[in-house]
XYZ file of N, CA, C and O in Angstrom:
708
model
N 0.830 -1.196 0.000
C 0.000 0.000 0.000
C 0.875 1.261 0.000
O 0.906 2.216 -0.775
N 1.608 0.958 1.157
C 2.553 2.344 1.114
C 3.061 2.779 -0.673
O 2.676 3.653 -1.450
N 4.080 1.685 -0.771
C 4.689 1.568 -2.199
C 3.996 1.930 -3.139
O 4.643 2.530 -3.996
N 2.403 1.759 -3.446
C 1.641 2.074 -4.324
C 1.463 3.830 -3.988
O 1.415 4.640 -4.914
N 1.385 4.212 -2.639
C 1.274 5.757 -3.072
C 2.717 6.708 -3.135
O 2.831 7.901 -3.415
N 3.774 5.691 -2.761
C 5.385 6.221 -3.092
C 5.208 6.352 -4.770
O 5.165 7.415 -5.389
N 5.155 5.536 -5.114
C 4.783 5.197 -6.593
C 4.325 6.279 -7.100
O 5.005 7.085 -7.734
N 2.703 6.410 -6.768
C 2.124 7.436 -7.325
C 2.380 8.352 -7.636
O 2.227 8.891 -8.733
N 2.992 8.838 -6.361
C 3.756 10.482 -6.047
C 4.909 10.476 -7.168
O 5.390 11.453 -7.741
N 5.100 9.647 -7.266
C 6.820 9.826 -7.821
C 6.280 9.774 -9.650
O 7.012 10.060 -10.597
N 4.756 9.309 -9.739
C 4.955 9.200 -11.031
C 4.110 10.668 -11.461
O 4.118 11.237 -12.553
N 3.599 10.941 -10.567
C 2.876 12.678 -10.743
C 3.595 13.691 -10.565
O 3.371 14.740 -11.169
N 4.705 13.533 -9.600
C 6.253 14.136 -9.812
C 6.691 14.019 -11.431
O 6.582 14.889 -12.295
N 7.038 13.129 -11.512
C 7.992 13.069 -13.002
C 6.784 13.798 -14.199
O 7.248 14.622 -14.988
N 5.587 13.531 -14.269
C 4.441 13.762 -14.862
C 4.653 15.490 -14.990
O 4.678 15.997 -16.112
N 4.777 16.200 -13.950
C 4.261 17.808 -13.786
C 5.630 18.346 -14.140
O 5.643 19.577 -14.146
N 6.963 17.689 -14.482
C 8.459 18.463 -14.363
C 8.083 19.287 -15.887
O 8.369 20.484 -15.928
N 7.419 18.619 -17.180
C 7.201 19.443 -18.012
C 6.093 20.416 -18.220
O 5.810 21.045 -19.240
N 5.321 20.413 -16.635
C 3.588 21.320 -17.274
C 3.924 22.613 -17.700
O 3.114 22.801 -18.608
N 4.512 23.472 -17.623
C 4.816 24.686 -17.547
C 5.607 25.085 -18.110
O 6.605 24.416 -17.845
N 5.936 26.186 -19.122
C 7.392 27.072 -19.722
C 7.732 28.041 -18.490
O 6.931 28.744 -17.874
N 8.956 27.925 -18.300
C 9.493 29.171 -16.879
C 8.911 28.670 -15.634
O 9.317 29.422 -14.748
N 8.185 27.795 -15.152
C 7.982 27.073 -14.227
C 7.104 28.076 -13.158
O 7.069 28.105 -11.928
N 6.559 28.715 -13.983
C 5.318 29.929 -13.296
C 4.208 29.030 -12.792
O 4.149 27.838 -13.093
N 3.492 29.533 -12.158
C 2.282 29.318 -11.425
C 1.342 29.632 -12.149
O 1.176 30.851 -12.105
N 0.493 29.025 -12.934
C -0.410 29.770 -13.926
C -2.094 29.621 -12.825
O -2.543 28.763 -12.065
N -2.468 30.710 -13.221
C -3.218 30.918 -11.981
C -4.661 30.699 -12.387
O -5.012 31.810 -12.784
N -5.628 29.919 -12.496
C -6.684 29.108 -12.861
C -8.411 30.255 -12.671
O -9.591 29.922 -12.781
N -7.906 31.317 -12.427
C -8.898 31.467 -11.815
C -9.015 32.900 -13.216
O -10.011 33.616 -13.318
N -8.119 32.989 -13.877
C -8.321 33.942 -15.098
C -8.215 32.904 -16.209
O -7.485 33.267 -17.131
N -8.611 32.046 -16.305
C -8.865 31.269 -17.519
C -10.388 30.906 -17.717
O -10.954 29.861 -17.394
N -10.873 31.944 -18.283
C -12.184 32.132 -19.061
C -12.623 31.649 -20.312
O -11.492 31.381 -20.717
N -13.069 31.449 -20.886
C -13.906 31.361 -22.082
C -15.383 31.311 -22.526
O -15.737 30.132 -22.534
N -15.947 31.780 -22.738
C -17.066 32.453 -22.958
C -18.264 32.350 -21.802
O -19.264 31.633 -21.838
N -17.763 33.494 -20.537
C -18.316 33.575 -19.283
C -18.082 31.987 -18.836
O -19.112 31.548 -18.324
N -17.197 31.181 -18.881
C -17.136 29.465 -18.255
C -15.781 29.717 -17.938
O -15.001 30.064 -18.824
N -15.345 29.546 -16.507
C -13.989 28.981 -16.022
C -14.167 27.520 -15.761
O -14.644 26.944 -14.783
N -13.589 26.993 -17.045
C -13.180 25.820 -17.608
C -12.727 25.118 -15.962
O -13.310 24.253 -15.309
N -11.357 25.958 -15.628
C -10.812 24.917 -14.370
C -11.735 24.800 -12.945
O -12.172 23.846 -12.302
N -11.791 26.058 -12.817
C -12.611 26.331 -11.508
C -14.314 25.757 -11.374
O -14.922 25.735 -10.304
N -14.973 25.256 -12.887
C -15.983 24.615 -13.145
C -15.578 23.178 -13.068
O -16.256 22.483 -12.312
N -14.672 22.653 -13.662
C -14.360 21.397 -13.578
C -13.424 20.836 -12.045
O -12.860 19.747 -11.941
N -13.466 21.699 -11.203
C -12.748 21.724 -9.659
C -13.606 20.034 -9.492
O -14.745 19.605 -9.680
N -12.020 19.368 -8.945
C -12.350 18.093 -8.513
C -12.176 17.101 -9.273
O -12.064 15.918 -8.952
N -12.148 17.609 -10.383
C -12.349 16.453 -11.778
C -10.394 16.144 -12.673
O -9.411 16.220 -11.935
N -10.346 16.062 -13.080
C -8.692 16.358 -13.984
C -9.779 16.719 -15.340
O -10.870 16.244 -15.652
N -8.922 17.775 -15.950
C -9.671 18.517 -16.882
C -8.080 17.808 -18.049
O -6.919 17.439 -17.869
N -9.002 17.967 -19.132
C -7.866 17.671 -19.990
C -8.278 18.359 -21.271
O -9.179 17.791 -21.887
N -7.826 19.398 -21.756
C -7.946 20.620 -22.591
C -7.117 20.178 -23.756
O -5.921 19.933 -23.593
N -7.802 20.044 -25.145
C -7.212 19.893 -26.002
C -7.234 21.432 -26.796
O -8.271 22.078 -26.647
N -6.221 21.997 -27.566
C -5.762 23.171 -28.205
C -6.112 22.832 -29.601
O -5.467 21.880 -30.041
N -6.996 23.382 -30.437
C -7.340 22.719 -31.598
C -7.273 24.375 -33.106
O -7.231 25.602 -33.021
N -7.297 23.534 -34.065
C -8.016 24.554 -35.324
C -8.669 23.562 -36.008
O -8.211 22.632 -36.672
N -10.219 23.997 -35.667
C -10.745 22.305 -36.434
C -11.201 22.801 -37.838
O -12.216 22.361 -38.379
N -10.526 23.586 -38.303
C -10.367 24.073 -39.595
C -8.915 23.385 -40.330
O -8.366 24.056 -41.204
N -8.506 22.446 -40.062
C -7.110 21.696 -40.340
C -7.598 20.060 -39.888
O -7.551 19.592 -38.750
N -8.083 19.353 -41.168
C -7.891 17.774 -41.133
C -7.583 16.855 -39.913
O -8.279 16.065 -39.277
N -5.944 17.354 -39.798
C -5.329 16.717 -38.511
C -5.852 16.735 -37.247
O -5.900 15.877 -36.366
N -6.400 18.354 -37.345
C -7.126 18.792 -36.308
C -8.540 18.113 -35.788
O -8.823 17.730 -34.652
N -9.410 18.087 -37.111
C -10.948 16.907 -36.677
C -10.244 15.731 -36.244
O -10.678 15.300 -35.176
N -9.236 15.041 -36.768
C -8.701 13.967 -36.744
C -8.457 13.510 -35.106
O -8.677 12.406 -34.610
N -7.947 14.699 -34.467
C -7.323 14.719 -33.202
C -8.489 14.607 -32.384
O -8.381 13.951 -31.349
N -9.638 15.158 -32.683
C -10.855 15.652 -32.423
C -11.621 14.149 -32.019
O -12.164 13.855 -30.954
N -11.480 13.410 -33.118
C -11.734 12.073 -32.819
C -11.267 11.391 -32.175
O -12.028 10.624 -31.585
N -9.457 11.236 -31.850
C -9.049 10.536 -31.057
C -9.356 11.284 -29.605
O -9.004 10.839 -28.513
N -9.800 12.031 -29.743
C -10.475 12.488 -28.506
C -11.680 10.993 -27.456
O -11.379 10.372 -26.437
N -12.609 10.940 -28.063
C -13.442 10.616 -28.285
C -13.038 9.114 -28.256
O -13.790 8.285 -27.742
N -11.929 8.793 -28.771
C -11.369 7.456 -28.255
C -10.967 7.145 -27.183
O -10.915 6.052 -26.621
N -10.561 8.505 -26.777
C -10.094 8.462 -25.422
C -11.272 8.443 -24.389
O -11.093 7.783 -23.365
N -12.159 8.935 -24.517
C -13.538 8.889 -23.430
C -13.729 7.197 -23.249
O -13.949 6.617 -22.185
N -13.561 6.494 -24.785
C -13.830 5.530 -24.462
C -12.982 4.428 -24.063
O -13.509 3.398 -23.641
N -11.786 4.527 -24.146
C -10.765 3.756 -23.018
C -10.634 4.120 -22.012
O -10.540 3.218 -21.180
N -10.538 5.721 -21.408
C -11.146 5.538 -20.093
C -12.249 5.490 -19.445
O -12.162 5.685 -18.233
N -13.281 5.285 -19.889
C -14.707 4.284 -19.702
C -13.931 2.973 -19.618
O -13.913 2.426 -18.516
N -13.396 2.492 -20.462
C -13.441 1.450 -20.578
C -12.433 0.965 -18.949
O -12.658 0.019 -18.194
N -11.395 1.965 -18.862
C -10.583 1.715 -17.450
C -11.494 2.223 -15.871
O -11.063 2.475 -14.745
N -12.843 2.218 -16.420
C -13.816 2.702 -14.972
C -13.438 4.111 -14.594
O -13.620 4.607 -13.482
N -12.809 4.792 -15.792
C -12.639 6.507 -15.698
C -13.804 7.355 -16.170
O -13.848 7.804 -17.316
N -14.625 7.537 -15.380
C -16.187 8.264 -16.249
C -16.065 10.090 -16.080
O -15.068 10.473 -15.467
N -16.596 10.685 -16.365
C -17.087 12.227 -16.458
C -16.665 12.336 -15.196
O -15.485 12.599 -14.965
N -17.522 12.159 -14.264
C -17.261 12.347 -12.745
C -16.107 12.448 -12.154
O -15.953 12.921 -11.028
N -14.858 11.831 -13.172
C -13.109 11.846 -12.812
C -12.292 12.872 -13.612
O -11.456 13.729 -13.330
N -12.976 12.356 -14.899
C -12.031 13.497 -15.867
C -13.074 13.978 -16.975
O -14.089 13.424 -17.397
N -12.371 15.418 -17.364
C -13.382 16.196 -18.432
C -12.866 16.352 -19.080
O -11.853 16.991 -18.796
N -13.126 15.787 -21.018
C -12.214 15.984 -21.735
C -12.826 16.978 -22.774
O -13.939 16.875 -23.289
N -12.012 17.844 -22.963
C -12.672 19.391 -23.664
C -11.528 19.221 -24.889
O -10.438 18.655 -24.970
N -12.808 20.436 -26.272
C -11.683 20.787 -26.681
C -11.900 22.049 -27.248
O -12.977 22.174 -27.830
N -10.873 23.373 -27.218
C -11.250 24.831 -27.371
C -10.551 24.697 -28.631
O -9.623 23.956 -28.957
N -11.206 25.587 -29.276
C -11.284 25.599 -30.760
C -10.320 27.232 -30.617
O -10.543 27.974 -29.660
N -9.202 27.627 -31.776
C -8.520 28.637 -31.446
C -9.933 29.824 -32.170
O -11.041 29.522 -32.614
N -9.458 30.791 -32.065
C -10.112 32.170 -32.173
C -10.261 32.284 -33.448
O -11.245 32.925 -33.816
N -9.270 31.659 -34.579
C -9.525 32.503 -36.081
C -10.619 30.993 -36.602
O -11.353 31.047 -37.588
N -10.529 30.103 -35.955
C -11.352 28.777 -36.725
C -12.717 28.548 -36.310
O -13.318 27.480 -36.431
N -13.281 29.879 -35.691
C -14.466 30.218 -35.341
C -15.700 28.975 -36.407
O -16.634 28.225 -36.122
N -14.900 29.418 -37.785
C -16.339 29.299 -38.774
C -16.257 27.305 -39.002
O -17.024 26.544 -39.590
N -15.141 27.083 -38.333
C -15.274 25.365 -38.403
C -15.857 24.498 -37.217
O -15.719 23.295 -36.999
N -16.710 25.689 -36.355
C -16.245 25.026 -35.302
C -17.943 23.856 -35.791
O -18.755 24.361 -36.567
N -18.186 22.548 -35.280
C -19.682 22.385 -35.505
C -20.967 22.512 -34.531
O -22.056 22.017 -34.822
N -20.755 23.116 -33.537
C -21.714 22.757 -32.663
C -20.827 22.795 -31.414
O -19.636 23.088 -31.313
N -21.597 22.473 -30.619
C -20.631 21.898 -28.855
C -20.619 21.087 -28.069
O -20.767 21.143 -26.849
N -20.422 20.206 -28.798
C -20.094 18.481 -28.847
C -19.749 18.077 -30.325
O -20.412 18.327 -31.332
N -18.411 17.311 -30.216
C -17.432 16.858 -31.341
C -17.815 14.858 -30.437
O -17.229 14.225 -29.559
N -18.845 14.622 -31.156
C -19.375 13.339 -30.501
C -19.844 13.383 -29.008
O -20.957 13.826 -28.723
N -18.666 12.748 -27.723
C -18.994 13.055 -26.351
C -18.189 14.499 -25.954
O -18.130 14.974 -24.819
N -17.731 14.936 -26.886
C -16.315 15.674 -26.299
C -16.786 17.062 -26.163
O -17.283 17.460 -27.216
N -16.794 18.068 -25.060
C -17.534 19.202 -25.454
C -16.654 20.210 -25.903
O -15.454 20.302 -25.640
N -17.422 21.043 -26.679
C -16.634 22.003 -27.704
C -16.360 23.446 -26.860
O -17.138 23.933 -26.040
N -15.075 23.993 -27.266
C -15.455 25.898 -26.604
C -14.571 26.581 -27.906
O -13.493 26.304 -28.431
N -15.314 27.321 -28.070
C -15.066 28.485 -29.100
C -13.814 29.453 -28.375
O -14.456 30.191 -27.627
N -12.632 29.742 -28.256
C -12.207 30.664 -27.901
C -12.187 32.183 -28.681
O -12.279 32.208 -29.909
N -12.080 33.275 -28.007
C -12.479 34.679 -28.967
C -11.575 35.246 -28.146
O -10.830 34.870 -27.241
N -12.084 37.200 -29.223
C -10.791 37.701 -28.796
C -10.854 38.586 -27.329
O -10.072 39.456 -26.948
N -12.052 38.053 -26.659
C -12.109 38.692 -25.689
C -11.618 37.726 -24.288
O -11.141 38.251 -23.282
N -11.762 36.716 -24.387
C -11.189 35.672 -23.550
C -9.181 35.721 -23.436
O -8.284 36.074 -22.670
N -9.432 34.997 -25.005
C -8.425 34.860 -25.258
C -7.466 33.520 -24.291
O -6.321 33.626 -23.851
N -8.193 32.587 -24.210
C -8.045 31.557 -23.556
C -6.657 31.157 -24.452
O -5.545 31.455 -24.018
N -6.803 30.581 -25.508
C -5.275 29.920 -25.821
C -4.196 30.868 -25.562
O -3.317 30.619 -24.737
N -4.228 31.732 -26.107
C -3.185 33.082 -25.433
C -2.459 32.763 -24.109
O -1.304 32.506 -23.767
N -3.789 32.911 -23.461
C -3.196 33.080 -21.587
C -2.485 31.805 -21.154
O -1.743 31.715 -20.176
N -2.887 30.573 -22.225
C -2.447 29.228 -21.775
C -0.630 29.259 -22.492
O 0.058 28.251 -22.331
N -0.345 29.855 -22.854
C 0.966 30.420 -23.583
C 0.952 29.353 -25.079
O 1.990 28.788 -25.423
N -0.065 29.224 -25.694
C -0.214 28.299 -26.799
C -0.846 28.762 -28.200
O -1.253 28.007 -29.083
N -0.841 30.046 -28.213
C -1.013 30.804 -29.100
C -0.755 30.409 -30.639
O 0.451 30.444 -30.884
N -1.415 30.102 -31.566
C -1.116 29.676 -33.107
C 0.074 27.972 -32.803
O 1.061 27.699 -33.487
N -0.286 27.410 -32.012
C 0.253 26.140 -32.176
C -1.068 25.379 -31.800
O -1.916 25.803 -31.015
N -1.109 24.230 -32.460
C -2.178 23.633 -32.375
C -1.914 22.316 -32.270
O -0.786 22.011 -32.659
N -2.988 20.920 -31.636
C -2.807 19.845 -31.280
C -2.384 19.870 -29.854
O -2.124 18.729 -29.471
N -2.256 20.599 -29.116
C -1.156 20.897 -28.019
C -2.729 19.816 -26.983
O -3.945 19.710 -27.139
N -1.905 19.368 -26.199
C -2.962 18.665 -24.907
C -2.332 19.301 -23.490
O -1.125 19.483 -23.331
N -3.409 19.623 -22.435
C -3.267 20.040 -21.458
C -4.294 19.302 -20.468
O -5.473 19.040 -20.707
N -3.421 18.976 -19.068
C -3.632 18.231 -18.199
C -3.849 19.130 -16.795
O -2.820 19.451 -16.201
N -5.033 19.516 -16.285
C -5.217 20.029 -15.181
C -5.530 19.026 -14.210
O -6.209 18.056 -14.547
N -4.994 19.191 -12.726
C -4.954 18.773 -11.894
C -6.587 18.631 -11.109
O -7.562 19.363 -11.279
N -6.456 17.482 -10.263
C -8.234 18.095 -9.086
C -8.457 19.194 -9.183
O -9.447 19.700 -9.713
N -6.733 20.210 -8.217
C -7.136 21.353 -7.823
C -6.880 22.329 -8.846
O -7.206 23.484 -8.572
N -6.391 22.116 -9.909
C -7.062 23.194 -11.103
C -5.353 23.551 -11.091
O -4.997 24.729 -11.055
N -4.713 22.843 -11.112
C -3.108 23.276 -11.379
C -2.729 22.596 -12.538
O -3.202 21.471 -12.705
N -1.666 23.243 -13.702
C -1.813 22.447 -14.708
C -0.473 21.466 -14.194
O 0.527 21.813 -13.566
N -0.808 20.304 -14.641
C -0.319 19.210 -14.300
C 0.958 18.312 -15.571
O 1.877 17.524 -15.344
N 0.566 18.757 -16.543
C 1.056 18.161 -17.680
C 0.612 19.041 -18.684
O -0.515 19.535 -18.700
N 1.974 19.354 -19.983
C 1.672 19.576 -21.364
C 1.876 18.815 -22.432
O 3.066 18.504 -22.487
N 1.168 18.315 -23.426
C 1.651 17.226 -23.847
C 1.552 17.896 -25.389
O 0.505 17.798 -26.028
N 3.083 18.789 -26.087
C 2.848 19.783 -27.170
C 3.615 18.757 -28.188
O 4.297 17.750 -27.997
N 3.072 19.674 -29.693
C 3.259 19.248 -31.005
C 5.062 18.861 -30.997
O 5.890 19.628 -30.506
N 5.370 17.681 -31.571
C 4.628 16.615 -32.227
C 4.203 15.182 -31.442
O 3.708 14.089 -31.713
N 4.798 16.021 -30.143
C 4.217 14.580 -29.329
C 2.454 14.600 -29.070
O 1.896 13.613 -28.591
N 1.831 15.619 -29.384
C 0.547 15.785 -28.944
C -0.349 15.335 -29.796
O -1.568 15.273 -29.638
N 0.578 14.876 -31.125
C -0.613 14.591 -32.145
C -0.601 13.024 -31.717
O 0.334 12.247 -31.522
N -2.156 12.854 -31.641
C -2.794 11.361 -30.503
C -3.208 10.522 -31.780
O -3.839 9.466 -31.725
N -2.709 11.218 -33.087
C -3.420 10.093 -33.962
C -1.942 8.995 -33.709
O -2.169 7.785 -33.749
N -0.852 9.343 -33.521
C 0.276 8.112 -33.158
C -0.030 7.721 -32.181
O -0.622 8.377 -31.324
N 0.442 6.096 -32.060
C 0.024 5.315 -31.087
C 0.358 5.861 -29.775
O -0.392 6.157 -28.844
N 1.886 5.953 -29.899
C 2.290 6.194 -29.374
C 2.463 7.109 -28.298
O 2.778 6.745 -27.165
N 2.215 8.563 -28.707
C 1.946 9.649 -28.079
C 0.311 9.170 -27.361
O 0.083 9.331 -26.162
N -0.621 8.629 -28.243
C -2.016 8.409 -27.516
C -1.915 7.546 -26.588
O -2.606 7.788 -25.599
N -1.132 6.379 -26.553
C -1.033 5.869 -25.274
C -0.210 6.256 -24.252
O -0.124 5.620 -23.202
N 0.837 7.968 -24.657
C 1.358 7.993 -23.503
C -0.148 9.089 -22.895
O -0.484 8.844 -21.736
N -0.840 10.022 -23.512
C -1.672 10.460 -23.226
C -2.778 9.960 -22.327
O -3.314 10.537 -21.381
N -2.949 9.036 -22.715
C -3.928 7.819 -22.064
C -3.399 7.584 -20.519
O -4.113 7.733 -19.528
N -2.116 7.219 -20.502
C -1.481 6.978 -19.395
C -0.953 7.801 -18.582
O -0.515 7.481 -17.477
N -0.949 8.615 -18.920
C -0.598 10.269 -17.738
C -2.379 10.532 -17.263
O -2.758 10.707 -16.105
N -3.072 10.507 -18.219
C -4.292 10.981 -17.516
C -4.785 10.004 -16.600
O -5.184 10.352 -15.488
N -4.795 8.474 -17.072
C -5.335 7.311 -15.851
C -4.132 7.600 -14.536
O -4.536 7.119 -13.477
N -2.945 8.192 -14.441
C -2.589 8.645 -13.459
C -2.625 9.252 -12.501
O -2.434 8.874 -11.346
N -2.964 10.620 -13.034
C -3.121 11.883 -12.195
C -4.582 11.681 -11.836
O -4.863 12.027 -10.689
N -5.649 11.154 -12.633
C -7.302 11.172 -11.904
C -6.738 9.886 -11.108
O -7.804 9.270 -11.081
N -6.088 9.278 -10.630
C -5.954 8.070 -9.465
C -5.173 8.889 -8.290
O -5.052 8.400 -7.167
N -4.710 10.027 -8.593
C -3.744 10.456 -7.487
C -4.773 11.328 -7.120
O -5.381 12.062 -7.899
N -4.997 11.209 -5.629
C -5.670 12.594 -4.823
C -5.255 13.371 -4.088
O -5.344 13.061 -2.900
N -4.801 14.333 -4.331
C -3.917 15.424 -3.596
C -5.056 16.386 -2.469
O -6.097 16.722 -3.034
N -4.958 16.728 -1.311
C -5.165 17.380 -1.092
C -4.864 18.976 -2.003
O -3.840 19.206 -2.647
N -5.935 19.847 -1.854
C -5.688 21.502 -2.319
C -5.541 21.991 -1.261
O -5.957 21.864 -0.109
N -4.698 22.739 -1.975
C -4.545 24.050 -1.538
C -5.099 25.173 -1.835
O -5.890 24.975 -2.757
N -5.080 26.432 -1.466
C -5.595 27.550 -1.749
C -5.743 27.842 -3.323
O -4.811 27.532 -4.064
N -6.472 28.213 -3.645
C -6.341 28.552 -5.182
C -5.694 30.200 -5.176
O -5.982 31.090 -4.376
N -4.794 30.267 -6.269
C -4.584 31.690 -6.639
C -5.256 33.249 -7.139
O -6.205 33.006 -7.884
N -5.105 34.439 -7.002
C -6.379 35.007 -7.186
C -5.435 35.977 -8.209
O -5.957 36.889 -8.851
């Protein structure tokens, strides 16, 4: 038992050494998108934010392996109630976006008043995956070309960082203001 949460720790350690550029504190509580704080709404859950232009092939493509992913972790007894898998559409691919749901996966339009990909420092790169913590800390980045989930490879490391961090329960701390 012990060993299993030495384990844990050590693998949500190694997991978070890349979440961040400059190793800032990105502070959850100004990440908006259209009147919805994504983190502070999904508090409790591991949020997992995909960075998209679903105006780019690769991009629906990714969109789908989305959607694969709901269903292997269903399939690992990981439901809604653990993790939320989103995906924000950038600001200029407004006119591709279809609706808000890409199958189970729910959709967010980012604009230029939010400016959600911006603040996430992911600006005009796309495919990028992001891993928020319970307490709304980002936990993992998982950027181009490792982020594109149509390789096996990258999708099963994706797969496997997220069945991680929703098994680890951290106490929170204060959120940032």
């Amino acid at each position: 038992m012990f060993g299993q949460k030495t384990l844990g720790l050590f693998m949500l350690f190694i997991v978070s050494i890349g979440a961040y550029p400059n190793n800032q504190k990105l502070c959850s509580n100004n990440l908006k998108i259209n009147g919805t704080n994504l983190i502070t709404s999904n508090r409790k859950q591991v949020l997992v934010v995909g960075i998209s232009h679903l105006g780019c092939q690769a991009c629906r493509n990714q969109a789908v392996k989305y959607n694969d992913l709901y269903r292997d972790l269903a399939y690992h007894k990981i439901h809604d109630i653990d993790v939320r898998l989103v995906i924000v559409n950038e600001e200029h691919a407004a006119e591709f976006l279809p609706g808000s749901f890409y199958g189970k996966i729910r959709l967010f339009q980012d604009n230029a008043k939010d400016r959600f990909v911006e603040k996430l420092g992911h600006h005009g790169q796309r495919l990028n995956n992001l891993i928020f913590g319970r307490c709304g800390n980002l936990v993992y980045t998982q950027r181009y070309p490792q982020s594109n989930i149509e390789d096996e490879t990258n999708y099963q490391q994706l797969l496997r960082i997220v069945m991680t961090v929703s098994k680890y329960k951290q106490p929170c701390q204060t959120p940032c203001s």
